[in-house]
Coordinates of C-alpha atoms in Angstrom, one line a residue:
Chain A
X838 CA 0.0 0.0 0.0
X839 CA 1.2 3.5 -0.8
X840 CA 1.4 5.9 2.1
X841 CA 1.4 9.7 1.5
X842 CA 1.9 12.2 4.3
X843 CA 1.1 15.9 3.9
X844 CA 0.9 18.9 6.2
X845 CA -2.6 19.8 7.4
X846 CA -1.9 22.8 9.7
X847 CA 0.9 24.2 12.0
X848 CA 0.4 21.2 14.3
X849 CA -1.1 18.4 12.2
X850 CA -0.1 16.0 9.4
X851 CA -2.5 13.9 7.4
X852 CA -1.7 10.4 6.3
X853 CA -3.3 9.0 3.1
X854 CA -3.3 5.3 2.4
X855 CA -3.7 4.4 -1.3
X856 CA -5.1 1.0 -2.0
X857 CA -7.5 -0.3 -4.6
X858 CA -9.5 -2.0 -1.9
X859 CA -11.2 0.6 0.3
X860 CA -11.7 -1.9 3.2
X861 CA -8.0 -2.8 3.3
X862 CA -7.0 0.9 3.4
X863 CA -9.6 1.6 6.1
X864 CA -8.4 -1.4 8.2
X865 CA -4.8 0.0 8.1
X866 CA -6.1 3.5 9.1
X867 CA -7.8 1.8 12.1
X868 CA -4.6 0.1 13.1
X869 CA -2.5 3.3 12.8
X870 CA -5.1 5.0 15.1
X871 CA -4.9 2.2 17.7
X872 CA -1.1 2.3 17.5
X873 CA -1.0 6.1 18.1
X874 CA -3.6 6.2 20.8
X875 CA -2.3 3.1 22.7
X876 CA 1.5 3.2 22.2
X877 CA 2.0 1.4 25.5
X878 CA 1.2 -1.8 23.6
X879 CA 4.6 -1.3 21.9
X880 CA 7.6 -0.6 24.1
X881 CA 9.5 1.3 21.3
X882 CA 6.9 4.0 21.0
X883 CA 5.8 4.5 24.6
X884 CA 7.0 8.1 24.4
X885 CA 4.5 8.9 21.7
X886 CA 1.7 9.9 24.1
X887 CA 3.5 13.0 25.4
X888 CA 3.2 14.9 22.1
X889 CA 0.1 13.3 20.6
X890 CA -2.9 15.7 20.9
X891 CA -5.4 13.8 18.8
X892 CA -6.0 11.5 15.8
X893 CA -9.0 11.7 13.4
X894 CA -9.2 8.4 11.4
X895 CA -11.5 8.5 8.4
X896 CA -12.0 6.3 5.2
X897 CA -8.5 6.2 4.0
X898 CA -6.8 9.0 5.9
X899 CA -5.8 9.8 9.4
X900 CA -5.2 13.3 10.7
X901 CA -2.6 13.4 13.5
X902 CA -2.3 16.5 15.7
X903 CA 0.8 17.0 17.8
X904 CA 2.1 19.5 20.3
X905 CA 4.5 21.7 18.3
X906 CA 6.2 22.9 21.5
X907 CA 7.5 19.4 22.2
X908 CA 8.1 18.0 18.7
X909 CA 8.0 19.1 15.0
X910 CA 6.7 17.8 11.7
X911 CA 9.9 16.2 10.7
X912 CA 10.0 13.9 13.7
X913 CA 6.3 13.2 13.5
X914 CA 6.4 12.4 9.8
X915 CA 9.3 9.9 10.2
X916 CA 7.5 8.3 13.1
X917 CA 4.2 8.1 11.1
X918 CA 6.1 6.4 8.3
X919 CA 7.5 3.8 10.7
X920 CA 4.1 3.3 12.4
X921 CA 2.4 2.8 9.0
X922 CA 4.8 0.0 8.2
X923 CA 4.5 -1.7 11.6
X924 CA 0.7 -1.3 11.6
X925 CA 0.4 -3.2 8.3
X926 CA 1.4 -6.3 10.2
X927 CA -0.9 -5.7 13.1
X928 CA -4.0 -7.6 14.0
X929 CA -7.5 -6.1 13.7
X930 CA -9.6 -5.7 16.8
X931 CA -12.6 -8.0 17.1
X932 CA -15.5 -6.4 15.2
X933 CA -19.1 -6.4 16.3
X934 CA -22.3 -6.6 14.3
X935 CA -25.2 -4.3 14.9
X936 CA -28.8 -4.9 13.8
X937 CA -30.6 -1.6 13.9
X938 CA -34.4 -1.7 13.9
X939 CA -35.8 1.1 11.6
X940 CA -39.4 2.4 11.0
X941 CA -39.6 3.4 7.3
X942 CA -43.1 5.1 7.4
X943 CA -43.8 8.8 8.0
X944 CA -43.8 9.7 4.3
X945 CA -44.2 13.5 5.1
X946 CA -40.9 13.7 6.9
X947 CA -38.9 11.4 4.6
X948 CA -37.5 11.7 1.1
X949 CA -39.0 8.5 -0.5
X950 CA -40.5 10.5 -3.4
X951 CA -37.1 11.8 -4.3
X952 CA -35.4 8.4 -3.7
X953 CA -37.9 6.6 -5.9
X954 CA -37.6 9.3 -8.6
X955 CA -33.8 9.1 -8.7
X956 CA -33.4 5.3 -8.4
X957 CA -36.5 4.3 -10.3
X958 CA -37.3 1.8 -7.6
X959 CA -40.5 1.7 -5.5
X960 CA -40.1 2.0 -1.8
X961 CA -40.6 -1.7 -1.2
X962 CA -38.1 -2.7 -4.0
X963 CA -35.6 -0.2 -2.6
X964 CA -36.0 -1.6 0.9
X965 CA -35.7 -5.2 -0.2
X966 CA -32.2 -4.3 -1.6
X967 CA -31.3 -2.0 1.2
X968 CA -32.2 -4.4 4.0
X969 CA -30.1 -7.2 2.5
X970 CA -26.9 -5.0 2.6
X971 CA -24.3 -5.3 5.4
X972 CA -22.5 -2.0 5.9
X973 CA -19.1 -1.3 7.4
X974 CA -18.4 1.6 9.8
X975 CA -15.7 3.5 7.9
X976 CA -15.4 6.5 10.2
X977 CA -16.9 8.2 13.2
X978 CA -17.2 12.0 13.1
X979 CA -19.0 15.1 11.9
X980 CA -20.9 14.8 15.3
X981 CA -20.5 12.5 18.3
X982 CA -21.9 9.1 17.5
X983 CA -22.3 9.8 13.7
X984 CA -21.0 6.7 11.9
X985 CA -20.2 6.9 8.2
X986 CA -21.5 3.6 6.8
X987 CA -20.7 2.1 3.4
X988 CA -20.9 1.1 0.8
X989 CA -24.3 1.5 -0.9
X990 CA -24.7 -0.5 -4.2
X991 CA -24.8 1.7 -7.3
X992 CA -28.5 1.1 -7.8
X993 CA -29.4 2.6 -4.4
X994 CA -27.3 5.8 -4.6
X995 CA -29.0 9.2 -4.3
X996 CA -27.1 12.6 -4.4
X997 CA -27.2 15.0 -1.4
X998 CA -30.1 17.4 -1.2
X999 CA -29.5 20.6 -3.2
X1000 CA -30.0 22.6 -0.1
X1001 CA -29.5 21.1 3.4
X1002 CA -32.4 20.8 5.9
X1003 CA -32.0 23.2 8.8
X1004 CA -33.2 20.4 11.2
X1005 CA -32.9 16.7 10.9
X1006 CA -34.5 14.8 13.8
X1007 CA -32.4 12.5 16.1
X1008 CA -32.5 8.9 14.9
X1009 CA -33.1 9.7 11.3
X1010 CA -31.6 7.1 8.9
X1011 CA -30.2 8.9 5.8
X1012 CA -28.4 8.1 2.6
X1013 CA -26.1 10.2 0.4
X1014 CA -24.1 9.0 -2.6
X1015 CA -22.5 5.7 -1.5
X1016 CA -22.9 6.3 2.2
X1017 CA -25.6 5.8 4.8
X1018 CA -25.8 7.1 8.4
X1019 CA -28.0 7.7 11.4
X1020 CA -28.1 11.2 12.8
X1021 CA -27.4 10.6 16.5
X1022 CA -28.8 14.0 17.6
X1023 CA -30.9 16.6 15.8
X1024 CA -28.7 18.8 13.6
X1025 CA -28.7 20.4 10.1
X1026 CA -28.1 17.9 7.4
X1027 CA -28.1 17.5 3.6
X1028 CA -28.7 13.7 3.3
X1029 CA -31.9 12.0 2.1
X1030 CA -34.0 10.7 5.0
X1031 CA -35.4 7.3 4.6
X1032 CA -36.4 6.1 8.1
X1033 CA -36.3 6.6 11.9
X1034 CA -34.7 4.5 14.7
X1035 CA -35.1 4.7 18.5
X1036 CA -31.6 3.2 19.1
X1037 CA -29.4 5.7 20.9
X1038 CA -25.9 6.0 19.3
X1039 CA -24.0 8.3 21.7
X1040 CA -24.1 8.6 25.5
X1041 CA -21.6 11.0 27.0
X1042 CA -21.7 9.4 30.4
X1043 CA -21.0 5.8 29.3
X1044 CA -17.5 4.4 29.4
X1045 CA -18.0 3.5 25.7
X1046 CA -19.8 6.6 24.5
X1047 CA -20.3 5.4 20.9
X1048 CA -22.4 2.4 19.9
X1049 CA -20.4 2.0 16.7
X1050 CA -16.6 1.5 16.4
X1051 CA -14.7 1.8 13.1
X1052 CA -14.7 -1.6 11.5
X1053 CA -18.0 -2.8 13.0
X1054 CA -20.7 -4.1 10.6
X1055 CA -24.2 -2.8 10.5
X1056 CA -27.5 -4.0 9.0
X1057 CA -31.0 -2.7 9.3
X1058 CA -34.4 -4.4 9.9
X1059 CA -37.8 -2.9 9.2
X1060 CA -40.2 -2.4 12.2
X1061 CA -43.8 -1.1 12.3
X1062 CA -45.0 2.1 13.9
X1063 CA -46.2 0.4 17.2
X1064 CA -42.8 -1.3 17.7
X1065 CA -41.0 2.0 16.9
X1066 CA -43.1 3.9 19.4
X1067 CA -42.6 1.2 22.1
X1068 CA -38.8 1.4 21.5
X1069 CA -38.9 5.2 21.8
X1070 CA -40.8 5.0 25.1
X1071 CA -38.3 2.4 26.4
X1072 CA -35.3 4.5 25.5
X1073 CA -36.9 7.5 27.2
X1074 CA -37.4 5.4 30.4
X1075 CA -33.7 4.5 30.5
Chain B
X978 CA -19.7 31.7 43.9
X979 CA -20.5 34.1 41.1
X980 CA -24.2 34.8 40.2
X981 CA -25.1 35.9 36.8
X982 CA -27.6 38.8 36.8
X983 CA -28.1 39.4 33.1
X984 CA -26.6 38.3 29.8
X985 CA -27.2 39.7 26.3
X986 CA -25.6 38.0 23.3
X987 CA -24.0 34.7 24.2
X988 CA -21.9 33.8 27.2
X989 CA -20.5 30.4 27.8
X990 CA -17.9 28.5 29.9
X991 CA -14.7 27.9 28.0
X992 CA -11.6 25.9 29.1
X993 CA -8.9 23.7 27.7
X994 CA -9.4 22.2 24.2
X995 CA -10.4 18.6 24.4
X996 CA -7.7 16.1 23.4
X997 CA -7.9 12.4 22.2
X998 CA -11.6 12.7 21.5
X999 CA -11.7 13.3 17.7
X1000 CA -11.9 9.5 17.0
X1001 CA -15.2 9.6 18.8
X1002 CA -16.5 12.4 16.7
X1003 CA -16.0 15.0 19.4
X1004 CA -14.5 18.4 18.6
X1005 CA -11.7 20.2 20.5
X1006 CA -13.8 23.3 21.3
X1007 CA -12.2 25.7 23.7
X1008 CA -12.0 29.5 23.5
X1009 CA -12.5 31.1 20.0
X1010 CA -9.7 33.6 20.8
X1011 CA -7.0 31.6 22.6
X1012 CA -4.6 34.6 22.9
X1013 CA -7.1 36.7 24.8
X1014 CA -8.4 33.8 26.9
X1015 CA -4.9 32.8 28.0
X1016 CA -4.0 36.4 28.9
X1017 CA -7.1 36.7 31.1
X1018 CA -6.0 33.6 33.0
X1019 CA -2.4 34.8 33.3
X1020 CA -3.6 38.1 34.8
X1021 CA -5.4 36.0 37.5
X1022 CA -2.2 33.9 38.1
X1023 CA -4.1 30.8 36.8
X1024 CA -3.1 28.0 34.5
X1025 CA -3.5 29.3 30.9
X1026 CA -6.6 27.2 30.3
X1027 CA -8.5 27.5 33.6
X1028 CA -12.3 27.6 33.0
X1029 CA -13.5 31.1 32.2
X1030 CA -16.3 32.8 30.3
X1031 CA -16.5 33.8 26.6
X1032 CA -18.9 36.6 25.9
X1033 CA -19.9 37.0 22.3
X1034 CA -20.9 40.5 21.3
X1035 CA -23.0 41.2 24.3
X1036 CA -23.0 42.3 27.9
X1037 CA -22.7 40.4 31.1
X1038 CA -23.5 41.4 34.7
X1039 CA -22.8 39.4 37.8
X1040 CA -22.4 39.5 41.5
X1041 CA -19.4 37.9 43.3
X1042 CA -20.6 36.3 46.6
X1043 CA -17.1 36.0 47.9
X1044 CA -13.7 37.8 47.6
X1045 CA -12.0 36.9 44.3
X1046 CA -9.9 38.4 41.5
X1047 CA -11.0 38.7 37.9
X1048 CA -9.6 40.0 34.6
X1049 CA -11.4 40.8 31.3
X1050 CA -9.6 40.7 28.0
X1051 CA -10.3 40.4 24.3
X1052 CA -13.0 42.6 22.6
X1053 CA -12.7 46.2 23.9
X1054 CA -15.5 46.6 26.5
X1055 CA -16.4 49.1 29.2
X1056 CA -16.3 47.5 32.6
X1057 CA -17.8 48.7 35.8
X1058 CA -17.2 47.4 39.3
X1059 CA -20.0 48.7 41.7
X1060 CA -20.7 51.4 39.1
X1061 CA -17.1 52.6 39.0
X1062 CA -15.2 52.2 35.7
X1063 CA -12.3 49.7 35.8
X1064 CA -9.8 48.9 33.0
X1065 CA -9.6 45.8 30.8
X1066 CA -6.4 43.7 30.7
X1067 CA -5.6 44.0 34.4
X1068 CA -6.4 42.1 37.6
X1069 CA -9.4 43.5 39.5
X1070 CA -10.1 42.5 43.1
X1071 CA -13.8 41.9 44.0
X1072 CA -15.2 41.8 47.5
X1073 CA -18.2 39.7 48.6
X1074 CA -21.2 41.5 47.1
X1075 CA -19.3 43.3 44.4
X1076 CA -21.3 43.8 41.2
X1077 CA -19.6 43.8 37.8
X1078 CA -21.1 45.0 34.5
X1079 CA -19.3 44.2 31.3
X1080 CA -20.8 46.2 28.4
X1081 CA -21.2 45.2 24.8
X1082 CA -17.8 45.6 23.1
X1083 CA -17.0 48.8 21.1
X1084 CA -14.3 47.0 19.2
X1085 CA -14.0 43.3 18.4
X1086 CA -16.4 40.4 19.0
X1087 CA -15.5 38.3 22.0
X1088 CA -14.5 39.3 25.5
X1089 CA -13.1 36.9 28.1
X1090 CA -13.6 36.8 31.8
X1091 CA -11.2 34.8 34.0
X1092 CA -11.5 34.4 37.8
X1093 CA -8.8 33.4 40.2
X1094 CA -8.4 29.6 40.3
X1095 CA -11.1 29.4 37.5
X1096 CA -14.7 28.4 37.7
X1097 CA -15.3 25.0 39.3
X1098 CA -17.2 23.4 36.5
X1099 CA -17.1 19.6 35.9
X1100 CA -14.8 18.3 33.2
X1101 CA -16.6 16.3 30.4
X1102 CA -14.1 14.3 28.2
X1103 CA -11.3 16.1 30.0
X1104 CA -12.4 19.7 29.9
X1105 CA -15.3 21.8 31.2
X1106 CA -15.3 23.8 27.9
X1107 CA -18.8 24.2 26.2
X1108 CA -19.5 22.5 22.9
X1109 CA -22.9 23.9 22.0
X1110 CA -23.6 21.8 19.0
X1111 CA -22.5 18.6 20.7
X1112 CA -24.4 19.4 23.9
X1113 CA -21.3 18.8 26.0
X1114 CA -19.6 20.7 28.8
X1115 CA -20.4 24.1 30.2
X1116 CA -22.3 25.0 33.4
X1117 CA -24.7 22.1 33.2
X1118 CA -22.4 19.6 31.4
X1119 CA -24.9 19.5 28.4
X1120 CA -23.5 22.5 26.5
X1121 CA -26.0 25.2 27.6
X1122 CA -25.2 28.9 27.4
X1123 CA -25.1 31.0 30.5
X1124 CA -28.3 32.7 31.6
X1125 CA -29.5 35.0 34.3
X1126 CA -29.7 33.2 37.7
X1127 CA -26.8 30.8 36.9
X1128 CA -24.6 30.3 40.0
X1129 CA -21.0 29.5 39.1
X1130 CA -19.0 27.9 41.9
X1131 CA -15.4 29.0 42.5
X1132 CA -12.6 26.8 43.6
X1133 CA -12.0 26.8 47.4
X1134 CA -8.7 28.6 47.4
X1135 CA -9.8 31.8 45.6
X1136 CA -9.6 33.9 48.8
X1137 CA -5.8 33.5 49.0
X1138 CA -3.9 36.7 48.7
X1139 CA -2.3 37.3 45.2
X1140 CA -0.8 40.1 43.3
X1141 CA -2.6 42.4 40.9
X1142 CA -1.2 42.7 37.4
X1143 CA -1.8 44.6 34.2
X1144 CA -0.7 43.9 30.7
X1145 CA 2.2 46.0 29.5
X1146 CA 0.9 48.5 26.9
X1147 CA 1.7 47.7 23.3
X1148 CA 2.6 44.1 24.0
X1149 CA 1.3 42.8 20.8
X1150 CA 1.9 39.1 21.4
X1151 CA -0.7 39.3 24.2
X1152 CA -3.6 40.7 22.3
X1153 CA -5.5 39.8 19.1
X1154 CA -8.0 42.7 18.8
X1155 CA -6.9 44.9 16.0
X1156 CA -7.2 48.7 16.3
X1157 CA -6.9 49.4 12.6
X1158 CA -9.5 49.1 9.9
X1159 CA -7.0 47.7 7.4
X1160 CA -7.6 44.1 6.2
X1161 CA -6.3 41.5 8.7
X1162 CA -3.7 39.1 7.2
X1163 CA -4.5 35.4 7.8
X1164 CA -1.4 33.4 7.3
X1165 CA -2.1 29.9 5.9
X1166 CA 0.0 26.8 6.4
X1167 CA -0.7 25.1 3.0
X1168 CA -1.8 21.5 3.2
X1169 CA -4.5 18.9 2.6
X1170 CA -5.5 19.4 -1.0
X1171 CA -3.5 22.6 -1.6
X1172 CA -1.4 21.1 -4.4
X1173 CA -4.6 19.9 -6.2
X1174 CA -5.9 23.4 -6.7
X1175 CA -4.9 25.1 -10.0
X1176 CA -2.2 27.8 -9.9
X1177 CA -4.9 30.3 -10.9
X1178 CA -7.2 29.3 -8.0
X1179 CA -4.3 29.7 -5.5
X1180 CA -3.2 33.0 -7.0
X1181 CA -6.8 34.2 -6.8
X1182 CA -7.0 33.1 -3.2
X1183 CA -3.9 35.0 -2.1
X1184 CA -4.5 38.1 -4.3
X1185 CA -8.1 38.8 -3.2
X1186 CA -9.7 40.6 -0.2
X1187 CA -12.5 38.7 1.5
X1188 CA -15.3 40.0 3.6
X1189 CA -16.4 38.4 6.9
X1190 CA -20.1 37.5 6.5
X1191 CA -22.8 37.4 9.3
X1192 CA -22.7 33.7 8.8
X1193 CA -20.1 33.2 11.5
X1194 CA -20.2 31.4 14.7
X1195 CA -18.1 29.2 17.0
X1196 CA -18.1 26.4 14.3
X1197 CA -16.9 28.4 11.3
X1198 CA -16.7 31.8 9.5
X1199 CA -18.0 32.1 6.0
X1200 CA -16.1 34.6 3.9
X1201 CA -17.3 36.4 0.7
X1202 CA -15.1 37.4 -2.2
X1203 CA -13.4 36.1 -5.3
X1204 CA -14.6 32.5 -6.1
X1205 CA -12.0 29.8 -5.8
X1206 CA -12.3 27.0 -8.3
X1207 CA -11.9 23.3 -7.7
X1208 CA -12.0 21.1 -10.8
X1209 CA -11.7 17.7 -9.2
X1210 CA -14.5 15.7 -7.8
X1211 CA -15.1 12.9 -5.3
X1212 CA -13.1 14.0 -2.3
X1213 CA -13.6 11.4 0.5
X1214 CA -14.5 12.8 3.9
X1215 CA -11.4 13.3 6.1
X1216 CA -10.3 14.8 9.4
X1217 CA -10.1 18.6 9.6
X1218 CA -8.5 21.1 11.9
X1219 CA -9.2 24.4 13.7
X1220 CA -8.4 27.0 11.1
X1221 CA -9.0 24.7 8.1
X1222 CA -9.9 26.7 4.9
X1223 CA -12.7 24.8 3.2
X1224 CA -13.8 25.5 -0.3
X1225 CA -17.4 24.4 -0.8
X1226 CA -18.9 24.2 -4.3
X1227 CA -19.8 27.9 -4.4
X1228 CA -16.1 28.8 -4.2
X1229 CA -16.5 31.0 -1.1
X1230 CA -14.0 30.0 1.7
X1231 CA -15.1 28.8 5.1
X1232 CA -12.6 29.0 7.9
X1233 CA -13.2 26.5 10.7
X1234 CA -13.2 27.8 14.2
X1235 CA -13.2 26.3 17.8
X1236 CA -16.2 24.0 17.4
X1237 CA -15.2 22.7 13.9
X1238 CA -16.8 19.4 13.0
X1239 CA -14.2 16.6 13.2
X1240 CA -14.7 15.2 9.6
X1241 CA -15.6 17.1 6.5
X1242 CA -15.9 16.5 2.8
X1243 CA -15.0 19.8 1.2
X1244 CA -11.5 20.4 -0.4
X1245 CA -9.1 22.5 1.8
X1246 CA -6.2 24.8 0.9
X1247 CA -4.6 24.4 4.3
X1248 CA -5.2 25.9 7.7
X1249 CA -5.0 29.4 9.1
X1250 CA -2.2 29.9 11.6
X1251 CA -3.7 29.7 15.1
X1252 CA -2.6 33.3 16.2
X1253 CA -4.5 34.6 13.2
X1254 CA -7.6 32.3 13.9
X1255 CA -7.7 34.3 17.2
X1256 CA -7.8 37.5 15.2
X1257 CA -10.5 36.2 12.9
X1258 CA -12.5 35.3 16.1
X1259 CA -12.5 39.1 16.8
X1260 CA -13.7 40.1 13.3
X1261 CA -17.2 41.5 12.8
X1262 CA -19.3 41.0 9.8
X1263 CA -18.1 43.4 7.1
X1264 CA -14.4 43.3 8.3
X1265 CA -11.9 42.5 5.6
X1266 CA -9.2 39.8 5.5
X1267 CA -6.5 38.7 3.1
X1268 CA -4.6 35.4 3.0
X1269 CA -0.9 34.9 2.8
X1270 CA 1.1 31.6 2.7
X1271 CA 3.4 30.7 5.6
X1272 CA 5.6 27.6 5.7
X1273 CA 5.0 25.0 8.3
X1274 CA 8.6 25.7 9.6
X1275 CA 8.0 29.4 10.0
X1276 CA 4.7 28.8 11.7
X1277 CA 6.4 26.3 14.1
X1278 CA 9.0 28.9 15.0
X1279 CA 6.4 31.6 15.6
X1280 CA 4.4 29.2 17.9
X1281 CA 7.6 28.5 19.9
X1282 CA 8.6 32.1 20.1
X1283 CA 5.2 33.1 21.3
X1284 CA 5.2 30.4 23.9
X1285 CA 8.6 31.6 25.1
X1286 CA 7.5 35.3 25.1
X1287 CA 4.3 34.4 27.1
X1288 CA 6.4 32.7 29.7
X1289 CA 8.9 35.5 29.9
X1290 CA 7.1 38.8 29.4
X1291 CA 6.5 40.2 32.8
X1292 CA 3.1 41.4 33.5
X1293 CA 3.4 44.7 35.4
X1294 CA 2.5 44.5 39.1
X1295 CA 0.0 47.1 40.2
X1296 CA 0.8 48.9 43.5
X1297 CA -1.9 48.2 46.0

């Protein structure tokens, strides 16, 4: 795999992994992130933690922020080159599978008209194909708990809205291009909404705040309105 | 304890930037103008990032219920202690029952209030700093803005005797509020997709003057001016930084500020140098900015020189 490292700011470098297989590249990114965040697992790099401010792993890139009063971009770059090589041999963490129940009704709040128009599929044909997919969590970001899930088959892809909604409700399941995601909290958003789930994705007070981890797999099941409402009530009670 | 009597505009608790949270999708947050925020804390003999208050283009009145020391920095604001004018950029001693009124700024956008030992606000993911969009941190730990009636606890030791200081006049490295109306220069460390923009796009970016639009908040500042073209397509979402210069499809740059989202899909020319992000945080809608490239080595040196200066510039003791 080809590794390119570029500056990103006065205190950050960004590492790009080039590979024809997006999943291989994303696995390596995950391993580099683990290596940087938990250097104590490797005795040679235990000193890493003192200058590392943060890492932002994404599909095939990882942004690394360092403390420029302790180190500089030359030292960080050479270390990242080394870590990228070592991480290629590393083992992946055990992945989990998540089955997320989704209610696909509420036509007024969702974009089914647009989705059917663009794909030429009826809602039930689209759902048959969508529910048979298993997605990978490629990145966590944009907002706490927001997982970028891929990859949607070509036939199911719909471009982003021309103008983003000011308010997307929490729990909205959305699609854009080759990606799908659930909005963990209400926010503005430009993706096409296709359903709602009651499953919480982020809890600040939990030791594992995010439900998803990069590398996990996710699939969706359809539920009816009564089940959805019952699940919402249950989440509220907790 | 300090009790808020009234707030106009926005006031929120700020503290250290969060670290090691971006992989969870959580932003660093922290003060929009780090220079002013750190100075306020220094004047109170605090750690540079002790929890304080950021006031966005508004006024703040409060009563101190016990003896403490405060300092106000950043946007130029009239301050009254018990209806007597006091200066900015210096330590002010408050007695139990003192009332302080900080007026809406006459210059700049954001004023900072620090108190001796800092406000005693619980840390969320390592810092008490407010992240409004993420509903994290702040006075109630869920990202709320300050409002009248809020009672902010102070650390136990604040009564201890300490010296009063003021900022040396004309000490430029301690302030980020510009007195001139000339365009502010935002130095850019080129990076991310910089090399993928055409030479014409880059030349346009550095040769043009941009206007700060009203579409500016703690997440980002939208600028208006010459359009920057980007011919390529299909950038995959990737991590971004405070100061990142994003070019959306309309070609109008957006500079990311303290509460930047962790991952974005727009191409970026690089990141504005942090000292200049602080200056941008003080710009009002209609203010002008220009961009100028700076090497990562030069930026690195300036960061280290500033850190050295801040450790070694002596704040002037005020005779009691």
